[in-house]
PDB file of C-alpha atoms in Angstrom:
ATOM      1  CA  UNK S  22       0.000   0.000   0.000  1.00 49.00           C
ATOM      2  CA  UNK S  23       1.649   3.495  -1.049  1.00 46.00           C
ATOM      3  CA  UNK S  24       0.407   7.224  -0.242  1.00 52.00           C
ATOM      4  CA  UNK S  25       1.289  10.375  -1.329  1.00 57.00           C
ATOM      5  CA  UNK S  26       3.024  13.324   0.632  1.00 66.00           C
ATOM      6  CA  UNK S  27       0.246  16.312   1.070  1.00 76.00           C
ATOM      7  CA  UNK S  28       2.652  18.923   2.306  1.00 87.00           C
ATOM      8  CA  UNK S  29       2.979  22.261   0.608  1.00 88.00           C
ATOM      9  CA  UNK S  30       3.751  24.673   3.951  1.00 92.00           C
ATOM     10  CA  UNK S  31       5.307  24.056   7.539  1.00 95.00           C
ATOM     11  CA  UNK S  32       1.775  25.369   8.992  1.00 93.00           C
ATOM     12  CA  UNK S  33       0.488  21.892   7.748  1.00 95.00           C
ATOM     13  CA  UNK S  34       3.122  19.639   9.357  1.00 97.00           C
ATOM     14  CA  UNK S  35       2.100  18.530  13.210  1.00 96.00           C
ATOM     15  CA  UNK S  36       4.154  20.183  16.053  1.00 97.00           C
ATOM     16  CA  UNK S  37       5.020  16.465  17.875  1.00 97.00           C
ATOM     17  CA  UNK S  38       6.862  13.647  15.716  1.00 98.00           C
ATOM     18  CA  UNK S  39       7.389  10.118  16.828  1.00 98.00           C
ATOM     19  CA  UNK S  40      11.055   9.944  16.463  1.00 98.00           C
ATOM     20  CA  UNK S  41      12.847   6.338  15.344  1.00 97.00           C
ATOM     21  CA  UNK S  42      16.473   6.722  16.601  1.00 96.00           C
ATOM     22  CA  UNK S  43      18.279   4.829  14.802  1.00 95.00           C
ATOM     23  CA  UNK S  44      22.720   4.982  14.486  1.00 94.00           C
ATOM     24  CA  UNK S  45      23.886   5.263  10.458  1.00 92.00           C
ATOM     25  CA  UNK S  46      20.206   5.635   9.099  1.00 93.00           C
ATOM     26  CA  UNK S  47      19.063   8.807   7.657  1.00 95.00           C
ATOM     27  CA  UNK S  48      17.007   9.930   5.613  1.00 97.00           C
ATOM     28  CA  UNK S  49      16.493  13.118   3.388  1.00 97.00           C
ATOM     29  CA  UNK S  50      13.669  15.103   1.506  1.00 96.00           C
ATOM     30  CA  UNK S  51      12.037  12.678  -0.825  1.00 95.00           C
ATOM     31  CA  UNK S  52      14.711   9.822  -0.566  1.00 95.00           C
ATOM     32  CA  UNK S  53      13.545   6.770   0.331  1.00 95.00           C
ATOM     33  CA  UNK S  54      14.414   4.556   3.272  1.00 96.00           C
ATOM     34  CA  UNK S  55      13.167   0.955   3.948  1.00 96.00           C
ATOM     35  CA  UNK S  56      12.903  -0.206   7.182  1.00 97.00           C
ATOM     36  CA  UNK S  57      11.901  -3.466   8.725  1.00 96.00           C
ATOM     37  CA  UNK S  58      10.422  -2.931  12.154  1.00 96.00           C
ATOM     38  CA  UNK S  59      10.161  -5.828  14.820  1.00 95.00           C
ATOM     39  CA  UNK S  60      10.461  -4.497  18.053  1.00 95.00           C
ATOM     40  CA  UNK S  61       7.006  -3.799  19.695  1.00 95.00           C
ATOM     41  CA  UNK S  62       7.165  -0.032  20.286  1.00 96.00           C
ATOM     42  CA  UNK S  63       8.038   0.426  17.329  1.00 97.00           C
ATOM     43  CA  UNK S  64       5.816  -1.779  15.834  1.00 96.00           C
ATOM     44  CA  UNK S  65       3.119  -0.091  17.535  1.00 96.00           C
ATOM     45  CA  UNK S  66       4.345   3.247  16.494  1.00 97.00           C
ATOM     46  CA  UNK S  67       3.854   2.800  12.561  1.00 97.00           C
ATOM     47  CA  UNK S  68       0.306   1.134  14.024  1.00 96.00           C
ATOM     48  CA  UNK S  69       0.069   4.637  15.259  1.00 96.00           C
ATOM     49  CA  UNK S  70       1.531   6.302  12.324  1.00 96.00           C
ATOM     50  CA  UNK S  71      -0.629   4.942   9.600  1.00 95.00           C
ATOM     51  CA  UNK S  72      -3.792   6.116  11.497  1.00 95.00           C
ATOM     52  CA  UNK S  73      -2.490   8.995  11.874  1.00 94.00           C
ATOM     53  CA  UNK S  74      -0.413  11.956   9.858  1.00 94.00           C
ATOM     54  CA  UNK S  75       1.735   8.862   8.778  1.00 96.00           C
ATOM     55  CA  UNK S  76       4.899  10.846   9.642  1.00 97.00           C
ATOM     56  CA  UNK S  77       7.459   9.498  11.593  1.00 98.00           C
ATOM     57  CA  UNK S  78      11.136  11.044  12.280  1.00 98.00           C
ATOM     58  CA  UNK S  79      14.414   9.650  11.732  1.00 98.00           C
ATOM     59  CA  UNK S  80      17.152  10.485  13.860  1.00 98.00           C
ATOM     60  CA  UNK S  81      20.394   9.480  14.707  1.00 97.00           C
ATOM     61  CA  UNK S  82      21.527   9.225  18.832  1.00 96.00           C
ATOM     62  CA  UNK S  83      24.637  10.861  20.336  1.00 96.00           C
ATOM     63  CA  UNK S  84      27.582   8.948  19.424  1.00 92.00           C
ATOM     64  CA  UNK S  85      28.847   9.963  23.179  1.00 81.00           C
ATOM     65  CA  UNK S  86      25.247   9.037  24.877  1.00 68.00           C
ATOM     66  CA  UNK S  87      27.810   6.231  26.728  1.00 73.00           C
ATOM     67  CA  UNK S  88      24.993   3.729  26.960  1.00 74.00           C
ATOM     68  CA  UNK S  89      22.431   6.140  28.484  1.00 76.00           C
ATOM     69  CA  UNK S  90      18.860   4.904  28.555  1.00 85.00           C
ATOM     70  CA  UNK S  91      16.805   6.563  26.745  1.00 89.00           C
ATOM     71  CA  UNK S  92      20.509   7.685  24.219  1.00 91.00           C
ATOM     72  CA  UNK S  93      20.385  11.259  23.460  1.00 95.00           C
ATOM     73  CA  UNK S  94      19.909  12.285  20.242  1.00 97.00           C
ATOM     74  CA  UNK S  95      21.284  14.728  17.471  1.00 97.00           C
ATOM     75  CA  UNK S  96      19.243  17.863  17.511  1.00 98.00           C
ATOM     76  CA  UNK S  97      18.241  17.607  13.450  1.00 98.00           C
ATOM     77  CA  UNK S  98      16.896  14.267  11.610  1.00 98.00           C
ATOM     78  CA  UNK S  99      14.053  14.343   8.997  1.00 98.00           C
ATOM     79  CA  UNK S 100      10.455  13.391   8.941  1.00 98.00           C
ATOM     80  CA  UNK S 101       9.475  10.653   6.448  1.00 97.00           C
ATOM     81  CA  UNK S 102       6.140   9.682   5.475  1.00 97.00           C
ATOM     82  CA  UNK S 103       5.142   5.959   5.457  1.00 96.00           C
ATOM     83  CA  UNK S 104       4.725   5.279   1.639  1.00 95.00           C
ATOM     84  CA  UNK S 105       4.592   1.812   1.674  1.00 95.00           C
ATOM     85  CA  UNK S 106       3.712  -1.044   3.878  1.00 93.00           C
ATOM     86  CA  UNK S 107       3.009  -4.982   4.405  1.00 94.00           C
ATOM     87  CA  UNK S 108       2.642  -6.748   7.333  1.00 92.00           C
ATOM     88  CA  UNK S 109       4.704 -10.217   7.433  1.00 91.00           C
ATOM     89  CA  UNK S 110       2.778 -13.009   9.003  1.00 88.00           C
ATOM     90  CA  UNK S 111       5.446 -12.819  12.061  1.00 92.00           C
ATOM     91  CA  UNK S 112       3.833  -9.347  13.039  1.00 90.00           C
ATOM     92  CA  UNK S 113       6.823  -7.597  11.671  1.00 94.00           C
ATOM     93  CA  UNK S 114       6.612  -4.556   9.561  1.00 94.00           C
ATOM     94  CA  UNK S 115       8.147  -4.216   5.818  1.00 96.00           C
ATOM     95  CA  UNK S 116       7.826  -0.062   5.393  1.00 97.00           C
ATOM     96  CA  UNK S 117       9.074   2.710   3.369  1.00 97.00           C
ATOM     97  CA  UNK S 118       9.959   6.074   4.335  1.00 97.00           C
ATOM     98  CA  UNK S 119       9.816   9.387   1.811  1.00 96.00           C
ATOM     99  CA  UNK S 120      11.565  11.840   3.513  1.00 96.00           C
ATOM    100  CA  UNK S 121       9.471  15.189   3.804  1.00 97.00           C
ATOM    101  CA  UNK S 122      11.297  17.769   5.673  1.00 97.00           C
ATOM    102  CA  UNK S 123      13.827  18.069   8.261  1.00 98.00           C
ATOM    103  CA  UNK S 124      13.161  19.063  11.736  1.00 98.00           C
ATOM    104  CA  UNK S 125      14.785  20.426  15.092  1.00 98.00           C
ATOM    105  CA  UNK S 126      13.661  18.650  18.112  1.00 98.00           C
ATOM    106  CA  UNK S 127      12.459  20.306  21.273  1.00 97.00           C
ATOM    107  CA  UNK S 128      11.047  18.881  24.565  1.00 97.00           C
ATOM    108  CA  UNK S 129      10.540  15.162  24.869  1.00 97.00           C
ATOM    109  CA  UNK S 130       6.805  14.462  25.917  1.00 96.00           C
ATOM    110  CA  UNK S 131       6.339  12.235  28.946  1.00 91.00           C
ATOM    111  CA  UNK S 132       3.012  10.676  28.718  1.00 89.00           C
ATOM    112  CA  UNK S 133       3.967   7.007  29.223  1.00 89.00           C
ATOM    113  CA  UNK S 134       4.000   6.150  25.943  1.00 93.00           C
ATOM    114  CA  UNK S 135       5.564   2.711  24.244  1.00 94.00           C
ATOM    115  CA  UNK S 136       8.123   4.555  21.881  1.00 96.00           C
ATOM    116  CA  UNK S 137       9.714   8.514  22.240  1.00 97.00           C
ATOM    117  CA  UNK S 138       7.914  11.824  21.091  1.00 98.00           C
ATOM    118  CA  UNK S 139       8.945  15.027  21.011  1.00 98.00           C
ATOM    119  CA  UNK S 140       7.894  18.254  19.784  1.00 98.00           C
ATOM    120  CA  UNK S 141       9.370  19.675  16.941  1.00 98.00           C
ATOM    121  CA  UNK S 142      10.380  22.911  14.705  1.00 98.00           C
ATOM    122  CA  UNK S 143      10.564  23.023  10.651  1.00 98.00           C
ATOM    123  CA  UNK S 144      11.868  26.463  10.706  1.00 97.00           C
ATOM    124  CA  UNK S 145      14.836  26.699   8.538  1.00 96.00           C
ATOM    125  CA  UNK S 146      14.301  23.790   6.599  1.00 97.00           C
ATOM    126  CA  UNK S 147      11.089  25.455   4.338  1.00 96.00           C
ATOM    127  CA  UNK S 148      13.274  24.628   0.904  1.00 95.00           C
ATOM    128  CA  UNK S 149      12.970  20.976   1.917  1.00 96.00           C
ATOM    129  CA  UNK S 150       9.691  20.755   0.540  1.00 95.00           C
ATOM    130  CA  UNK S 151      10.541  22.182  -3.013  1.00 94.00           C
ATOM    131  CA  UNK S 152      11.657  19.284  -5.320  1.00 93.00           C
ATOM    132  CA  UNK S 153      14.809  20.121  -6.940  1.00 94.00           C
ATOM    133  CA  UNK S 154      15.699  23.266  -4.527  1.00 93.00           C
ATOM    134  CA  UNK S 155      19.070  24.331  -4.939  1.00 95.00           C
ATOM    135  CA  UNK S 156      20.080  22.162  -7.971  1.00 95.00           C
ATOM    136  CA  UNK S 157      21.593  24.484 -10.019  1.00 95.00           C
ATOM    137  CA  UNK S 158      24.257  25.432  -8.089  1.00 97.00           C
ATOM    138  CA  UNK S 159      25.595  22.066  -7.301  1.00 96.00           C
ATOM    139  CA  UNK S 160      28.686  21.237  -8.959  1.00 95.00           C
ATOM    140  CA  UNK S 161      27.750  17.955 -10.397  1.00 95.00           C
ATOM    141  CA  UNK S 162      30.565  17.323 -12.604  1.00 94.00           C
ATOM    142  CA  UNK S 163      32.417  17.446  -9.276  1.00 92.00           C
ATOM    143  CA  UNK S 164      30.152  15.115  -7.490  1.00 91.00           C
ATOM    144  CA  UNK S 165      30.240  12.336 -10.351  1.00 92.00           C
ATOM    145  CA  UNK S 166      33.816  12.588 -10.838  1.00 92.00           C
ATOM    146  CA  UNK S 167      34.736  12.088  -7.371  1.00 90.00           C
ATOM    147  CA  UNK S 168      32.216   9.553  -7.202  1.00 89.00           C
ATOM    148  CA  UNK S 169      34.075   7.666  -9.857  1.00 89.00           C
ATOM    149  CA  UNK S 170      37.318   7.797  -8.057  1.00 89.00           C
ATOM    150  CA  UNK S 171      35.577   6.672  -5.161  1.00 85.00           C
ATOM    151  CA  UNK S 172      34.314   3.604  -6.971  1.00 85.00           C
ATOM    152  CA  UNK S 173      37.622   2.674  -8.689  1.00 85.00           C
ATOM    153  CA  UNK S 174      39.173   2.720  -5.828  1.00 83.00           C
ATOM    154  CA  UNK S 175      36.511   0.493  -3.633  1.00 77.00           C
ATOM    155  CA  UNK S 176      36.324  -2.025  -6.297  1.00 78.00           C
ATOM    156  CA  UNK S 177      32.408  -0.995  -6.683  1.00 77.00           C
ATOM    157  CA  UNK S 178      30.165  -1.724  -9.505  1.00 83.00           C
ATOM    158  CA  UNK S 179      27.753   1.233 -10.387  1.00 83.00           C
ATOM    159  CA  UNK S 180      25.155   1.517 -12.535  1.00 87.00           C
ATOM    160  CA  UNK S 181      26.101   4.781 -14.367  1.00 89.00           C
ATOM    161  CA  UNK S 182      23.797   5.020 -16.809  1.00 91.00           C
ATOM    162  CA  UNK S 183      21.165   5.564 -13.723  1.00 90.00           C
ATOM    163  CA  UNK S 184      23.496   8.011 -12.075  1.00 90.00           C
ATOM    164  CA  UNK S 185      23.783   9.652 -15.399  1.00 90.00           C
ATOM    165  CA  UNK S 186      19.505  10.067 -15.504  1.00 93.00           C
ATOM    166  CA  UNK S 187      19.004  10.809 -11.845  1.00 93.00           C
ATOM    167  CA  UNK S 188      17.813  14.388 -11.503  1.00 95.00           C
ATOM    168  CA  UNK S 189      20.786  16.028  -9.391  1.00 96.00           C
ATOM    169  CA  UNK S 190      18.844  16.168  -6.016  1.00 96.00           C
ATOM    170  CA  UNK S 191      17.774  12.541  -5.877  1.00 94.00           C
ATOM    171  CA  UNK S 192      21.302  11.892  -6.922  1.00 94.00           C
ATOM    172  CA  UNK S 193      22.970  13.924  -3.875  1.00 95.00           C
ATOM    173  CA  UNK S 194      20.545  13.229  -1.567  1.00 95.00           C
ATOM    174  CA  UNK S 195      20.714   8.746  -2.492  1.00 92.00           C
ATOM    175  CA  UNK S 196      24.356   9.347  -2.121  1.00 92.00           C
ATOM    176  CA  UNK S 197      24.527  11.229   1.138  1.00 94.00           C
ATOM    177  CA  UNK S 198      21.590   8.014   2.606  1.00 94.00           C
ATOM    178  CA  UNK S 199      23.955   5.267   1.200  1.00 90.00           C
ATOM    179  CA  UNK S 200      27.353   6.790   2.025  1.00 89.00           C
ATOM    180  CA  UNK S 201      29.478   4.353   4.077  1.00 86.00           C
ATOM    181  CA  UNK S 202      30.359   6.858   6.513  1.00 91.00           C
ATOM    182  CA  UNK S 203      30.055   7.633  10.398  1.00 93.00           C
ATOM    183  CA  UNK S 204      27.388   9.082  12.479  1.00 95.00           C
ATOM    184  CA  UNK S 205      28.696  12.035  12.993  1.00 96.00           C
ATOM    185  CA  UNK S 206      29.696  12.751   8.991  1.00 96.00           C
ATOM    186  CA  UNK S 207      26.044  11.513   8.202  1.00 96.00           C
ATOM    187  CA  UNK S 208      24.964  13.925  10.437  1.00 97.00           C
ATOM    188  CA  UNK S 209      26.877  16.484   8.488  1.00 97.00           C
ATOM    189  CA  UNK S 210      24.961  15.617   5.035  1.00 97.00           C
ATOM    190  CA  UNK S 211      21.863  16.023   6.771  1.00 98.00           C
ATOM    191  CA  UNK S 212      22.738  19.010   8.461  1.00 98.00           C
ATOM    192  CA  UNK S 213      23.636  20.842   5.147  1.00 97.00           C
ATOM    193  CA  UNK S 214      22.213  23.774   5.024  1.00 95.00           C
ATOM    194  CA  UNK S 215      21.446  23.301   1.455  1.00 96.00           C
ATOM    195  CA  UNK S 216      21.979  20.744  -1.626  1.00 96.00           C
ATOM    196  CA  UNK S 217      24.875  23.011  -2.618  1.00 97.00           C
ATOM    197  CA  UNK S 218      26.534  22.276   0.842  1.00 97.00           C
ATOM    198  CA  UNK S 219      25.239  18.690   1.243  1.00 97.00           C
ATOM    199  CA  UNK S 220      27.214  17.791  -2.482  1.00 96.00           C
ATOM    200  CA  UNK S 221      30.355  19.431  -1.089  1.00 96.00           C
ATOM    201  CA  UNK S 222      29.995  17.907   2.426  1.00 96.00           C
ATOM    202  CA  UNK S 223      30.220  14.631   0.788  1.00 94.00           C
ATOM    203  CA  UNK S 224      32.765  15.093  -2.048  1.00 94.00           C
ATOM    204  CA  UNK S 225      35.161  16.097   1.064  1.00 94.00           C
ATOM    205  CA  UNK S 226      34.241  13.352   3.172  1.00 93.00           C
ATOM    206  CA  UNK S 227      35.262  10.949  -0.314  1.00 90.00           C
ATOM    207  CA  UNK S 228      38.010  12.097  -0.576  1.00 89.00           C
ATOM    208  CA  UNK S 229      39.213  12.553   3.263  1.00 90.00           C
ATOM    209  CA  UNK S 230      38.163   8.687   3.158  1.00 86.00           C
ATOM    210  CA  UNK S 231      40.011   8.051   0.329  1.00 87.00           C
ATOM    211  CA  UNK S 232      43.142   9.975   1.549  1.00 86.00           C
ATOM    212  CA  UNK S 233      43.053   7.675   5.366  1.00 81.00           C
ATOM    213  CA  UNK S 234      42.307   4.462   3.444  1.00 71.00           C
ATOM    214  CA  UNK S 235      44.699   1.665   4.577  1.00 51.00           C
ATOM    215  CA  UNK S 236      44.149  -0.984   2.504  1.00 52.00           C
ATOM    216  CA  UNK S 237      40.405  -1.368   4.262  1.00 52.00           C
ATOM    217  CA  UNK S 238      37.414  -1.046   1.280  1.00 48.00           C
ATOM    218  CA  UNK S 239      34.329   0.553   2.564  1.00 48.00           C
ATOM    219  CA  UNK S 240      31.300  -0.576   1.055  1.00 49.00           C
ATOM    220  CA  UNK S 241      28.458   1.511  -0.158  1.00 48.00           C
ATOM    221  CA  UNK S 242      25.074  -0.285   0.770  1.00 44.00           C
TER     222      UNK S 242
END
């Protein structure tokens, strides 16, 4: 089952998200994330979700939370919209998330229930929901090139003639999702201010990566 995203204006967007924290997965304005969801809360929380504004936000925890319970959290991750679902028949999830906008998180609400909410601003982010904000001034000869080195050098196969048609946004944004790095350097791509910055952000982390390589091959996934 798949929906569409309604958004036009922050006005529209609720002022409390459930957040899914969740280390190395992020997500970006209209990339798409998968997700398989097992664990009760959360379980319940898409239940929630889908009978709801079907929004739920990704974000990443602290890397130095030091095993705190409930981890903090990064102060930015991105709402998604469940696009697609199935139930499996061991009352696991199979969804999709469309990223929509990124957020700030406020105050954490305490009112007992299974998984974390908090309240939440959009100011900042408004270009998130324009497809294709910001394209033009990404250097995407840049991007591609580096992209290729990065590839050559990792031993990767890529499907270039899809990297070739992908409109410049889904192509920095898929890159940024998939990248191979750290927390705190995904954090970074979704932090960008803009596409412009998000492109460079990751051409420098390639080729820092590249440069501190010793003979261990990262793999894109």
């Amino acid at each position: 089952m798949s929906f569409n995203h309604p958004y036009s204006d922050i006005r529209e967007l609720p002022d409390v998200l459930p957040v899914f924290p969740l280390t190395g997965a992020v997500l970006l304005p209209r990339g798409e994330l998968p997700l398989n969801i097992f664990e009760p809360r959360y379980v319940q929380m898409v239940d929630d979700a889908i009978a709801g504004a079907r929004l739920i936000g990704m974000i990443q925890p602290l890397p130095s939370g030091n095993g705190a319970t409930p981890p903090p959290l990064f102060q930015i991750g991105c709402a998604g919209r469940v696009t697609r679902f199935s139930e499996t028949g061991d009352g696991r999830y199979l969804i999709t998330l469309t990223g929509v906008i990124r957020f700030r998180i406020g105050a954490e609400l305490t009112d007992g229930s299974a998984y974390r909410r908090f309240g939440v601003r959009y100011e900042g982010f408004e270009a998130d929901l324009l497809p294709g904000a910001g394209e033009n001034a990404v250097d995407r000869e840049s991007m591609i090139a580096m992209l290729r080195t990065f590839a050559e050098s990792s031993k990767l196969e890529v499907d270039w003639a899809s990297i070739d048609a992908a409109p410049t946004e889904t192509l920095v944004n898929a890159l940024a999702m998939m990248s191979p790095f750290g927390a705190n350097e995904k954090q970074a791509l979704v932090e960008a201010i803009d596409l412009k910055t998000r492109a460079e952000t990751l051409i420098a982390l390639a080729k820092l990566d590249l440069a501190q390589r010793d003979g261990e091959r990262p793999q894109w996934h």
